[in-house]
PDB file of C-alpha atoms in Angstrom:
ATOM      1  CA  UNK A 677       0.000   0.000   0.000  1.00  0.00           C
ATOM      2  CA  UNK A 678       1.217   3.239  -0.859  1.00  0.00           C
ATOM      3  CA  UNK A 679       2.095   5.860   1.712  1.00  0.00           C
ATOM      4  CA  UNK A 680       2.451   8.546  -0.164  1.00  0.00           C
ATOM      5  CA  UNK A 681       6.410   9.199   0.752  1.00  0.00           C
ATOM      6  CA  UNK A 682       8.414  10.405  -2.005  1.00  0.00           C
ATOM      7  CA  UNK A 683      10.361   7.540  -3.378  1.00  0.00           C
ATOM      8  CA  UNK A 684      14.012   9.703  -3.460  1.00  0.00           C
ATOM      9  CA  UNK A 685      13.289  10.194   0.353  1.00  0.00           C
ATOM     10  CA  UNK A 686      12.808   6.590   1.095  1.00  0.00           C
ATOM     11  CA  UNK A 687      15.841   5.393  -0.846  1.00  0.00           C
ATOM     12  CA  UNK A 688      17.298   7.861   1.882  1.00  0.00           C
ATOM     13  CA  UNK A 689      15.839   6.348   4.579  1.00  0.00           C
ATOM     14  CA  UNK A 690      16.747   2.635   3.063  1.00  0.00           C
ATOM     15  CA  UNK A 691      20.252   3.817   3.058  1.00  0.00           C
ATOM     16  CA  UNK A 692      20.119   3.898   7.581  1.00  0.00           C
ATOM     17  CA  UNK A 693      18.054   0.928   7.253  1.00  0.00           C
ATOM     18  CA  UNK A 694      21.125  -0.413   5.412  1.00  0.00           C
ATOM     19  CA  UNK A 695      23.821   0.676   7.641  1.00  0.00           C
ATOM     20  CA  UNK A 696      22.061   0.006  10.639  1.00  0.00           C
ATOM     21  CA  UNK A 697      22.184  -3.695   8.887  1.00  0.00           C
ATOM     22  CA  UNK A 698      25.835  -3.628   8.128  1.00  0.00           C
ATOM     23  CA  UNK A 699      27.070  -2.619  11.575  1.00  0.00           C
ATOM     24  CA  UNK A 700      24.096  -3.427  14.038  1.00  0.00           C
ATOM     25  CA  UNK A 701      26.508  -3.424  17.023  1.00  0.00           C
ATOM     26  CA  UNK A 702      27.362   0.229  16.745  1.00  0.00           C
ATOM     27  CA  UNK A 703      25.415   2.827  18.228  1.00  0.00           C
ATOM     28  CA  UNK A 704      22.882   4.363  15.955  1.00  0.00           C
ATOM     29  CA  UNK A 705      21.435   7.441  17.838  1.00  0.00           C
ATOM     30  CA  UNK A 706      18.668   9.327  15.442  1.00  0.00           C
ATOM     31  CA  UNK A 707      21.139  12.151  14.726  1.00  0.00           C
ATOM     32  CA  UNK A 708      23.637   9.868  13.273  1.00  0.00           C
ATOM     33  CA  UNK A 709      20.572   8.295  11.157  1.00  0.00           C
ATOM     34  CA  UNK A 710      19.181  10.951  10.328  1.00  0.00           C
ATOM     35  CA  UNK A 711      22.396  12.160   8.662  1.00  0.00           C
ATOM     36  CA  UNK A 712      22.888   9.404   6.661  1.00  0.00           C
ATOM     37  CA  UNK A 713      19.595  10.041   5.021  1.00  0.00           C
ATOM     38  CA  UNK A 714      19.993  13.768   4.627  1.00  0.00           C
ATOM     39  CA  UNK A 715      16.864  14.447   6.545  1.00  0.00           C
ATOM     40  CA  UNK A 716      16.380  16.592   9.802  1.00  0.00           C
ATOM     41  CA  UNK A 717      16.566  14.896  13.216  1.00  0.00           C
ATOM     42  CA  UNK A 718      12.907  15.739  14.042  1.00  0.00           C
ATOM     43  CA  UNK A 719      11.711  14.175  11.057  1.00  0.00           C
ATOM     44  CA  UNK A 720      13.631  11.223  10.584  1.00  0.00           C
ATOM     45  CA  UNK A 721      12.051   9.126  13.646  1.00  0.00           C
ATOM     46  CA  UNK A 722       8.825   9.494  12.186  1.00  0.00           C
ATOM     47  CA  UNK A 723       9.500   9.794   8.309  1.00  0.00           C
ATOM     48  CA  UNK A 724      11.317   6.053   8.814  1.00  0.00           C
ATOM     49  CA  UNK A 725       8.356   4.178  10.619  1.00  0.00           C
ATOM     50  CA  UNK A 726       6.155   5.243   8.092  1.00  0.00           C
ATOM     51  CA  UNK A 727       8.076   3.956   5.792  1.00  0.00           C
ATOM     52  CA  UNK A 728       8.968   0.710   7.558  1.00  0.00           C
ATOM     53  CA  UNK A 729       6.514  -0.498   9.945  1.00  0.00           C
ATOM     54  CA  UNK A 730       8.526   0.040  13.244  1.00  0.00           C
ATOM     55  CA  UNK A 731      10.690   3.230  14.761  1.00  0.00           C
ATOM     56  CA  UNK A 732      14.512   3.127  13.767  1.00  0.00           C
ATOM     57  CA  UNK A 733      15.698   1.743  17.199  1.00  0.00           C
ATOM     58  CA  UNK A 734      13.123  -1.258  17.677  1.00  0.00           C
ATOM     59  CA  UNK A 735      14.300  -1.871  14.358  1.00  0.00           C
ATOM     60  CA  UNK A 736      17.775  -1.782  15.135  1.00  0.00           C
ATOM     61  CA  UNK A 737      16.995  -3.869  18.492  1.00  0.00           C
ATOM     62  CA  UNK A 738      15.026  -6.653  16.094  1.00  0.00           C
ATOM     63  CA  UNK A 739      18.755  -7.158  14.382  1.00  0.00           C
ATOM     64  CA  UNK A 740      21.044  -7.319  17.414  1.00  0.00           C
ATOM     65  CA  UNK A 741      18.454 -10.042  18.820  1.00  0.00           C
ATOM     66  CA  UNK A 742      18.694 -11.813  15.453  1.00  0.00           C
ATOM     67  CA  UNK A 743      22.391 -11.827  15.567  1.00  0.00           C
ATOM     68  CA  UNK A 744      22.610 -12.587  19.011  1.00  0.00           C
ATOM     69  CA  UNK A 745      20.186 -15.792  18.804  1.00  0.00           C
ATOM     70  CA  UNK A 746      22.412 -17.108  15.902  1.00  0.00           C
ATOM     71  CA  UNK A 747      25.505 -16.396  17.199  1.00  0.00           C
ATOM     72  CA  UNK A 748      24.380 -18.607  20.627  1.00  0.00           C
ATOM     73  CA  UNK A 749      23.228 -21.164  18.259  1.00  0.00           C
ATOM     74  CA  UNK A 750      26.208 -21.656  15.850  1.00  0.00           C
ATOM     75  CA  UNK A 751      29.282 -20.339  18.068  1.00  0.00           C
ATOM     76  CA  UNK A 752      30.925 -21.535  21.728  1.00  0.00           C
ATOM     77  CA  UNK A 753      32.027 -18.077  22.134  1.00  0.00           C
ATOM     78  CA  UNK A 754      30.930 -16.996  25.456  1.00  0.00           C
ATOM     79  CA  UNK A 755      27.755 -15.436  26.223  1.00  0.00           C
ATOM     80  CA  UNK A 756      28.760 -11.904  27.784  1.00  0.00           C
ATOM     81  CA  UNK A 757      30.960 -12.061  24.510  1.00  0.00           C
ATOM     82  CA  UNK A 758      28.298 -12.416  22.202  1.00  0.00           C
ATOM     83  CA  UNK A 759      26.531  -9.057  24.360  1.00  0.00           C
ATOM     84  CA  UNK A 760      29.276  -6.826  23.269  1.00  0.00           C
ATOM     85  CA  UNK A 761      30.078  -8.238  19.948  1.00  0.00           C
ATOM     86  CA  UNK A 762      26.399  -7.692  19.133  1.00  0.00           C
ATOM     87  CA  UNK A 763      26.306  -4.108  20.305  1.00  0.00           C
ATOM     88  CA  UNK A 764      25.537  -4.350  24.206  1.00  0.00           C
ATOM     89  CA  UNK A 765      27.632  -2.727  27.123  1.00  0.00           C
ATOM     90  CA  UNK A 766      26.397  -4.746  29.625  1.00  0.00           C
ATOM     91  CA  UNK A 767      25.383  -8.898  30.234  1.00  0.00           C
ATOM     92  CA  UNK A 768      22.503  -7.940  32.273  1.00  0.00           C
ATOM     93  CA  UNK A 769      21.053  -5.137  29.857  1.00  0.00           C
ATOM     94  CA  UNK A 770      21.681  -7.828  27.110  1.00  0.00           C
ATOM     95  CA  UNK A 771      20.135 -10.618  28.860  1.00  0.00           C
ATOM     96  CA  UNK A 772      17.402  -8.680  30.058  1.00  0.00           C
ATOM     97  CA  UNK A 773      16.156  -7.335  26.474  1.00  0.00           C
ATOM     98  CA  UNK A 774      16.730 -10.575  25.471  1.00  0.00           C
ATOM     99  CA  UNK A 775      14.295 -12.174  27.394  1.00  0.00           C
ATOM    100  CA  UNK A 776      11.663  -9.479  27.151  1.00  0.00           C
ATOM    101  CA  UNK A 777      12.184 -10.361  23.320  1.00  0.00           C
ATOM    102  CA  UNK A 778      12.219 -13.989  23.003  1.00  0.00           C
ATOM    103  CA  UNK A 779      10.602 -14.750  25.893  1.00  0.00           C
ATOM    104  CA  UNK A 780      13.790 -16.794  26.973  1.00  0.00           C
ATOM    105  CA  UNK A 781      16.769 -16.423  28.307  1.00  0.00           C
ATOM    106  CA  UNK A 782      19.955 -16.373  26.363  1.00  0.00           C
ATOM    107  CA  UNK A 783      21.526 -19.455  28.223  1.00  0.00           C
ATOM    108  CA  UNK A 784      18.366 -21.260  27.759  1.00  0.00           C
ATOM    109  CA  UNK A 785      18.220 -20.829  23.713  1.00  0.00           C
ATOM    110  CA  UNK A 786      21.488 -21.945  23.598  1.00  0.00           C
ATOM    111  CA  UNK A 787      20.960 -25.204  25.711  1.00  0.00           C
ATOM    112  CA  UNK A 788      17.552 -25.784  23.559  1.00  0.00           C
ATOM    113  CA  UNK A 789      19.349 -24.994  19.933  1.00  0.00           C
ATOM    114  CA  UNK A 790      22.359 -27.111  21.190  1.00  0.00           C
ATOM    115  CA  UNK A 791      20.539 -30.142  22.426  1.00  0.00           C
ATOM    116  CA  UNK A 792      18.853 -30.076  19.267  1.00  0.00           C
ATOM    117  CA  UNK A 793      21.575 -30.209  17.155  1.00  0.00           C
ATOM    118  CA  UNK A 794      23.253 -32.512  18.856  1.00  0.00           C
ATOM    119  CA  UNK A 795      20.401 -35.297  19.222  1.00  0.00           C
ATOM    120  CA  UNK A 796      21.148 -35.413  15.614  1.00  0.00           C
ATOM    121  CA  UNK A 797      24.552 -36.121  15.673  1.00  0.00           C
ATOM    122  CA  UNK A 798      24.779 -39.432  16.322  1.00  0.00           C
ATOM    123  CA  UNK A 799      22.346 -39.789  13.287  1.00  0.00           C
ATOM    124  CA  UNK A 800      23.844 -40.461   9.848  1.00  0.00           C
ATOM    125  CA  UNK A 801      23.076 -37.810   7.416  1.00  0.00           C
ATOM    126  CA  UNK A 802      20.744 -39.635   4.912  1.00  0.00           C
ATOM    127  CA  UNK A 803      18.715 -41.013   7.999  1.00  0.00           C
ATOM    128  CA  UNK A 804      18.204 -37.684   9.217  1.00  0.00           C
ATOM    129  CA  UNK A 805      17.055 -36.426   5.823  1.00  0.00           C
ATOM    130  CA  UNK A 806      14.556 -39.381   5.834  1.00  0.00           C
ATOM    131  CA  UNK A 807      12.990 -38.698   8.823  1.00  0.00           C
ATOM    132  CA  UNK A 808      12.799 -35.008   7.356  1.00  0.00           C
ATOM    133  CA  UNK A 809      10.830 -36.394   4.548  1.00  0.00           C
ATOM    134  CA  UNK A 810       7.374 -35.490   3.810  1.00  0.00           C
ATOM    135  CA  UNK A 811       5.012 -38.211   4.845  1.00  0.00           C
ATOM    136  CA  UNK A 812       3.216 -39.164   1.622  1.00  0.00           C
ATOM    137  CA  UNK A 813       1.671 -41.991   2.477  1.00  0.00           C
ATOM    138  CA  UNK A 814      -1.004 -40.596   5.457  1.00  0.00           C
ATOM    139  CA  UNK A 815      -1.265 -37.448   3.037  1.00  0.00           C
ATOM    140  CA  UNK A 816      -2.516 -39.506  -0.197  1.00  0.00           C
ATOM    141  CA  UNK A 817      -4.520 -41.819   2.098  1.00  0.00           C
ATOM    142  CA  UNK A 818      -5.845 -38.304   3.471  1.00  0.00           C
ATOM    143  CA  UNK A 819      -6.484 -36.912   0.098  1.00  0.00           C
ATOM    144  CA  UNK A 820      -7.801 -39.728  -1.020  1.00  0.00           C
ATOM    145  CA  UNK A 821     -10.551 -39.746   1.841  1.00  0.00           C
ATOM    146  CA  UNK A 822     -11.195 -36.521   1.311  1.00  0.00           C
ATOM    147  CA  UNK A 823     -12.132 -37.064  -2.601  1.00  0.00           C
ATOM    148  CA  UNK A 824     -14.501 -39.556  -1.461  1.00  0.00           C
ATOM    149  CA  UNK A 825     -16.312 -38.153   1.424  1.00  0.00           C
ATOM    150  CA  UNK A 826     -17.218 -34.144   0.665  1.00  0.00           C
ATOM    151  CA  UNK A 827     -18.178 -33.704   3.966  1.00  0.00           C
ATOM    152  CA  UNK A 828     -14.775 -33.252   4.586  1.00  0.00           C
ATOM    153  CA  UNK A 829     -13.686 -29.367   4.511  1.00  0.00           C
ATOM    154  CA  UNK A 830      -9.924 -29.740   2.617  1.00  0.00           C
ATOM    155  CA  UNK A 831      -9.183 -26.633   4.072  1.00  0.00           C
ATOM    156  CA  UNK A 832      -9.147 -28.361   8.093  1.00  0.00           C
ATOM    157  CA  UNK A 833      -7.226 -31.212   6.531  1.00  0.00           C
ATOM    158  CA  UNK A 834      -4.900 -30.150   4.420  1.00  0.00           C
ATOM    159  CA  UNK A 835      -2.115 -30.041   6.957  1.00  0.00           C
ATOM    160  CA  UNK A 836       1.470 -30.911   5.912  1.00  0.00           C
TER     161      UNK A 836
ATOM    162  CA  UNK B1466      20.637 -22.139 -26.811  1.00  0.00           C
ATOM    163  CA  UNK B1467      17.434 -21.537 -28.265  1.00  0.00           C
ATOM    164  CA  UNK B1468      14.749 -21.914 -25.431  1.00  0.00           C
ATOM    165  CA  UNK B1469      15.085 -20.064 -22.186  1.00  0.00           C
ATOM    166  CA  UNK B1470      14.865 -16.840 -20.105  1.00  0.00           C
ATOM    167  CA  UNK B1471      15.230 -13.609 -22.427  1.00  0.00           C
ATOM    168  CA  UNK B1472      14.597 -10.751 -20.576  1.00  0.00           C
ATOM    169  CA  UNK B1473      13.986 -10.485 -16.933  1.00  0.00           C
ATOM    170  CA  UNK B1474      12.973  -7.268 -15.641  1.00  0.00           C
ATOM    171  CA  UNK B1475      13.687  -4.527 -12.647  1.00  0.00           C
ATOM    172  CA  UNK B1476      11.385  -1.486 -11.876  1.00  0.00           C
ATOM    173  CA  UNK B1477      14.422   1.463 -11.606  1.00  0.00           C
ATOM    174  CA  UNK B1478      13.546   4.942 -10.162  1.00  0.00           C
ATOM    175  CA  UNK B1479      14.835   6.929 -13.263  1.00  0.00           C
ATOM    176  CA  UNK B1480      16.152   4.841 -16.607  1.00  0.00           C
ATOM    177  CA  UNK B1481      18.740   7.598 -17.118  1.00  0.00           C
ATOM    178  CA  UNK B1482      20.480   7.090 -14.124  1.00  0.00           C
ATOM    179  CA  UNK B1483      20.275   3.440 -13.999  1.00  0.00           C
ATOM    180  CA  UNK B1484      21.511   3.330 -17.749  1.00  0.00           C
ATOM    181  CA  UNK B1485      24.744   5.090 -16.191  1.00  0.00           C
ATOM    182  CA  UNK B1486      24.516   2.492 -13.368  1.00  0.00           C
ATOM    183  CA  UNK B1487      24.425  -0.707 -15.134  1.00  0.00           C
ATOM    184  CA  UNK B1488      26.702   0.322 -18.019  1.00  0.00           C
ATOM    185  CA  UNK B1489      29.574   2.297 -16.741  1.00  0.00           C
ATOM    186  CA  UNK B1490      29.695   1.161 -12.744  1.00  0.00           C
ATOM    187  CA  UNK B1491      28.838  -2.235 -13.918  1.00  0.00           C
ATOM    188  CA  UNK B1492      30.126  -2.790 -17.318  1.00  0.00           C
ATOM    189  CA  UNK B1493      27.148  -3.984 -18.834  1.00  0.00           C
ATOM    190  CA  UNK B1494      26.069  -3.265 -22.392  1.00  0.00           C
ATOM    191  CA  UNK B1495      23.102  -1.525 -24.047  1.00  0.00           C
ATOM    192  CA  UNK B1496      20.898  -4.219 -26.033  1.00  0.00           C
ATOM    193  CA  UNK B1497      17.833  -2.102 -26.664  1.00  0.00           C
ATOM    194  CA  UNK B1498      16.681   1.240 -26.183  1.00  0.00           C
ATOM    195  CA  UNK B1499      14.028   2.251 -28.003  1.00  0.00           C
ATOM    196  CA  UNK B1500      11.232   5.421 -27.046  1.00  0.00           C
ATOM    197  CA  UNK B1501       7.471   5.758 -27.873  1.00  0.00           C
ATOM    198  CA  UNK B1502       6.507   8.932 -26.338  1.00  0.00           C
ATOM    199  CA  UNK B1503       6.878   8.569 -22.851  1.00  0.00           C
ATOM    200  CA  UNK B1504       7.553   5.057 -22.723  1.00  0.00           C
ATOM    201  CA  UNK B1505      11.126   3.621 -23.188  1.00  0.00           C
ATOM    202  CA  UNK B1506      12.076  -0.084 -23.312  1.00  0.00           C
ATOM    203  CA  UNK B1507      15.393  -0.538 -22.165  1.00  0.00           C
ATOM    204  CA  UNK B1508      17.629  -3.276 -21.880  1.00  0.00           C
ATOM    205  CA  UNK B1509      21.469  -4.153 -20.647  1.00  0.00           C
ATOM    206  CA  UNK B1510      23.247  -7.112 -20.744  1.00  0.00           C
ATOM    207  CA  UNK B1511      26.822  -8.719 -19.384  1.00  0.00           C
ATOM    208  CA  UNK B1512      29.135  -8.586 -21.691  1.00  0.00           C
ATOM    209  CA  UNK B1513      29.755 -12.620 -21.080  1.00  0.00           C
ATOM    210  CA  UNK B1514      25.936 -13.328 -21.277  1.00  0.00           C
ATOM    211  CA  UNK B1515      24.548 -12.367 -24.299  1.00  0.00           C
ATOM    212  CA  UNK B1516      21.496 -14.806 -24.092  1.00  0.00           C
ATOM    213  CA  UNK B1517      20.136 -12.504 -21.019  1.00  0.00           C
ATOM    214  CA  UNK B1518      18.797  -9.438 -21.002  1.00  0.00           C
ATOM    215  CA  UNK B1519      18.137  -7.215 -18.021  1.00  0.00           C
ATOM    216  CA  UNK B1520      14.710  -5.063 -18.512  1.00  0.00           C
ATOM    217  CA  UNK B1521      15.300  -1.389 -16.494  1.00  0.00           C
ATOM    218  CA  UNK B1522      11.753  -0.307 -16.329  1.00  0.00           C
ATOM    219  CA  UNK B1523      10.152   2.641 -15.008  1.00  0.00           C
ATOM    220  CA  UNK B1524       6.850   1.757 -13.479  1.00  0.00           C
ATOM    221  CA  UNK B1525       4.482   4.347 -15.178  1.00  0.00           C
ATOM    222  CA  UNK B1526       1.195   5.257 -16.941  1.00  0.00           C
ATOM    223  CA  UNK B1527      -0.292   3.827 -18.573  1.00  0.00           C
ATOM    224  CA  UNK B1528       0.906   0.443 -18.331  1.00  0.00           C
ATOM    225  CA  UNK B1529       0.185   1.049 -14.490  1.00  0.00           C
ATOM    226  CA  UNK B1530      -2.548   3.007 -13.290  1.00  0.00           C
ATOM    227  CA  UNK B1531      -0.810   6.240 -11.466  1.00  0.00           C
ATOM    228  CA  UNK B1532      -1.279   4.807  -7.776  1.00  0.00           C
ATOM    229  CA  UNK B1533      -0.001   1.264  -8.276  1.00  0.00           C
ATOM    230  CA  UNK B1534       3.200   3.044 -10.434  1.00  0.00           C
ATOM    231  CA  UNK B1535       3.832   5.058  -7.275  1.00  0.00           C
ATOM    232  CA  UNK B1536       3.251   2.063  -4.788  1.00  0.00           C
ATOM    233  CA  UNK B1537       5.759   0.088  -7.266  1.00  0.00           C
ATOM    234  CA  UNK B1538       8.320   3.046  -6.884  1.00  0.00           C
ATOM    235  CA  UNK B1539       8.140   3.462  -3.129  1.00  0.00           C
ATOM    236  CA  UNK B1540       8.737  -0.635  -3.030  1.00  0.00           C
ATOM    237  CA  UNK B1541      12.065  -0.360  -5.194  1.00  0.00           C
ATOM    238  CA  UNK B1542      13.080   2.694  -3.273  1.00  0.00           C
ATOM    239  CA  UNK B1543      12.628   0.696  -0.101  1.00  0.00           C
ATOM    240  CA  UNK B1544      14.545  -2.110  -1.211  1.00  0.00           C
ATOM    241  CA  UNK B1545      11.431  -4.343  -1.307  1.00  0.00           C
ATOM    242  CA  UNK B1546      11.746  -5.920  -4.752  1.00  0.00           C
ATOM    243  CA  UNK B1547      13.221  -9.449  -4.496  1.00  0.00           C
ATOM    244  CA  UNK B1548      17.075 -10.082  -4.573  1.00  0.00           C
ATOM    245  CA  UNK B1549      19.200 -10.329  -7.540  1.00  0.00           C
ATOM    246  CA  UNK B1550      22.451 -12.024  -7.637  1.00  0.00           C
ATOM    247  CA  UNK B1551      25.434 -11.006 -10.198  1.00  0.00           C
ATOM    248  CA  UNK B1552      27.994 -14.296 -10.388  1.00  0.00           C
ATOM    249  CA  UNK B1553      31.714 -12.633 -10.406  1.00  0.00           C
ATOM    250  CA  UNK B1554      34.961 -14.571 -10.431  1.00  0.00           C
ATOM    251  CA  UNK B1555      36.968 -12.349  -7.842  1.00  0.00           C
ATOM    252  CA  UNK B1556      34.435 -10.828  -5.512  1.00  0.00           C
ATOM    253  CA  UNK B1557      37.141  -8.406  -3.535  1.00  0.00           C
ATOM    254  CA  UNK B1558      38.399  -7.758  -7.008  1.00  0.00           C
ATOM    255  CA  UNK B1559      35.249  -6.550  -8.145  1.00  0.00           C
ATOM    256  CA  UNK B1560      34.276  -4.869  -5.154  1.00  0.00           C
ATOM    257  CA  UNK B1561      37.538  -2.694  -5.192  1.00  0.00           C
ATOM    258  CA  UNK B1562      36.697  -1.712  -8.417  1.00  0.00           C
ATOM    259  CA  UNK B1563      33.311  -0.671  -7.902  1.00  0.00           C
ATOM    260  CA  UNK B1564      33.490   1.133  -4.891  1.00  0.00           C
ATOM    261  CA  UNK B1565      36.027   2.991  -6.164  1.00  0.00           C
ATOM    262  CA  UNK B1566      33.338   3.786  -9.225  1.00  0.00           C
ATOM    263  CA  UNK B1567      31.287   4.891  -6.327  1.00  0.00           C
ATOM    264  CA  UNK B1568      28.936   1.681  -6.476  1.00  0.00           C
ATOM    265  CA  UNK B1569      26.877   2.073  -2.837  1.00  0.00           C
ATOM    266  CA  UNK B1570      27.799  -1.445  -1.457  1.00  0.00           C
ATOM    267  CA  UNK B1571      25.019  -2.503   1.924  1.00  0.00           C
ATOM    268  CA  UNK B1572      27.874  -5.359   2.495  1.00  0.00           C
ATOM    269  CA  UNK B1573      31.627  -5.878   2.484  1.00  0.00           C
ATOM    270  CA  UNK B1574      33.096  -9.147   0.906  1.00  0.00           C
ATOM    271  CA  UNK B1575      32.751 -12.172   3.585  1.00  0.00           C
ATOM    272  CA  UNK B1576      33.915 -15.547   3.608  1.00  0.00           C
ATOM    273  CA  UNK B1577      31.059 -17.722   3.303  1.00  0.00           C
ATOM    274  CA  UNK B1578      29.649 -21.181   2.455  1.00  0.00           C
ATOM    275  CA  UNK B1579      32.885 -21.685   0.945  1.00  0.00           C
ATOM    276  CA  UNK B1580      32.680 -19.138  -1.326  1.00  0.00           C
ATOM    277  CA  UNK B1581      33.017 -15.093  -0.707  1.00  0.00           C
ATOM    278  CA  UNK B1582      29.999 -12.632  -0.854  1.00  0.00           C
ATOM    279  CA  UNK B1583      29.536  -9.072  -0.695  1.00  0.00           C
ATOM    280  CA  UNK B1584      26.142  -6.667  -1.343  1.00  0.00           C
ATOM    281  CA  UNK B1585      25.151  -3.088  -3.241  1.00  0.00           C
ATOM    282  CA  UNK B1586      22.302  -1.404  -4.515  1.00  0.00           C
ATOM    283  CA  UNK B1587      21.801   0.428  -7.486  1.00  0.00           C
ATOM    284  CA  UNK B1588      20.831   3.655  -7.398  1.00  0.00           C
ATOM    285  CA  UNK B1589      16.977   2.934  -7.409  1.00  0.00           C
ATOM    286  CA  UNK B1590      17.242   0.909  -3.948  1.00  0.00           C
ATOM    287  CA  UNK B1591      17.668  -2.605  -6.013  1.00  0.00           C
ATOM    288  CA  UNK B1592      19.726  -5.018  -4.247  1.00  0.00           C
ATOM    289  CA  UNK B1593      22.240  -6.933  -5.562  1.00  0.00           C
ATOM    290  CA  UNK B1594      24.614  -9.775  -3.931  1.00  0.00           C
ATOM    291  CA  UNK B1595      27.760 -10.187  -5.692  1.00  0.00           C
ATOM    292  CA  UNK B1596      28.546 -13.690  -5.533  1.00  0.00           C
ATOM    293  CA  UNK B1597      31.783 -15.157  -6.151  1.00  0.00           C
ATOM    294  CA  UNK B1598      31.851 -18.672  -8.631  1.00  0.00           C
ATOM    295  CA  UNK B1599      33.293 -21.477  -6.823  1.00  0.00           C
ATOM    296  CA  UNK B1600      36.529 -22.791  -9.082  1.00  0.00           C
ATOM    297  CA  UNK B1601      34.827 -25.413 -11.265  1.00  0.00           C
ATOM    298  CA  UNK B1602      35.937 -28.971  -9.899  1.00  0.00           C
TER     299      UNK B1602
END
């Protein structure tokens, strides 16, 4: 839906969406962003939710989260290490915001997305794949059933 | 090759500008420019693909009504049209080279799934990753 923002001021404003992506640890302060655009501080708060949904720092937050979460999922690195390197100045700040995001603690993602992986391990490759595999036979057996009886709304049972 | 993909299209903010874009930041060559009135069709293509052609458009009356071309210009300019990817065979080459053309990269070359990556836009908020080919086995 159009909201009526001039296109040459939103490829403006996508340039601090940009940057913000590129270096989402730094700090990004609306003055700094509002720079990069080439708009006034007093407008660029406002002129950049309209144009993308949320206000430049939730925004900015929504990244550092993201990077956080996969950073305690694919890396050993510590977790107070993964707060600064992800643009926080303090573990409890970090964990805190973290929570209040996810709705878990950072410790206890990383246990969950660990413990995951590694009940796999043991598992060879093409065996995991397998039990990845969609399960055909219930869903033809389904859709069959559901040709034959039209009482059945498709729309309840179509579930992958 | 006879069958296959011939023209695949991006909406561009101002086909002037992206002409410049495509052709001197990015090397690519002019395959058809032709005008009828306001409309322009307008196609580049790498020099080392000559069975592609890249469409810039400008999303306009009348082929659009005048709201949806103006929704279709705020999505390019906010980097909402879906990703492109140009293959290269030295991504920090090519990035050196660019950015010193003043190409606006959104990512630096990184090491990645065996293979190195980097990001820009072009001037009308598309985004492109620059991808580099993995050495043929």
């Amino acid at each position: 839906m159009a909201t009526g923002q001039d296109p040459e001021l939103l490829r403006r404003l996508l340039r601090a969406k940009d940057r913000m992506d590129a270096a989402s640890h730094e700090e990004w302060p609306v003055l700094r962003l509002a720079r990069v655009s080439g708009v006034s501080e007093a407008h660029f708060a406002r002129s950049f939710k309209d144009a993308f949904g949320v206000p430049p720092h939730r925004y900015l937050l929504t990244r550092r989260i993201e990077r956080a979460t996969a950073m305690l999922r694919d890396t050993d690195l510590p977790i107070i290490e993964i707060a600064f390197q992800t643009g926080w100045n303090s573990l409890g700040t970090f964990g805190r915001t973290f929570r209040d995001v996810t709705g878990e603690t950072p410790r206890a993602l990383r246990a969950r997305a660990q413990a995951a992986r590694q009940a796999l391990e043991p598992v060879p490759g093409c065996i995991v794949a397998a039990a990845h595999r969609p399960d055909l036979t219930m869903a033809v057996s389904e859709k069959k059933r559901q040709d034959t009886d039209p009482n059945i709304d498709s729309t309840e049972r179509e579930v992958p | 090759m006879s069958q296959g993909i011939g023209v695949v299209g991006v909406y561009v903010h101002d086909q002037e500008e992206a002409l410049q874009f495509y052709v001197e930041k990015l090397g690519f060559r002019v395959h058809t420019d032709v005008k009828n009135g306001d409309y322009r069709w307008l196609t580049v293509q790498h020099p080392d693909q000559p069975s592609v052609q890249l469409g810039l458009f400008r999303p306009q009356a009348p082929v659009l009504d005048e709201a949806t071309a103006q929704s279709a210009r705020e999505l390019v300019a906010k980097g909402a049209m879906p990703p492109l990817v140009l293959t290269v065979d030295d991504c920090r080459g090519a990035y050196d080279r660019m950015l010193a053309g003043g190409v606006e990269f959104t990512q630096e070359p990184i090491d990645r799934f065996g293979t190195v990556d980097a990001g820009f836009r072009d001037p009308s908020g598309n985004g492109w990753k620059m991808i580099q080919a993995r050495r043929s086995k």
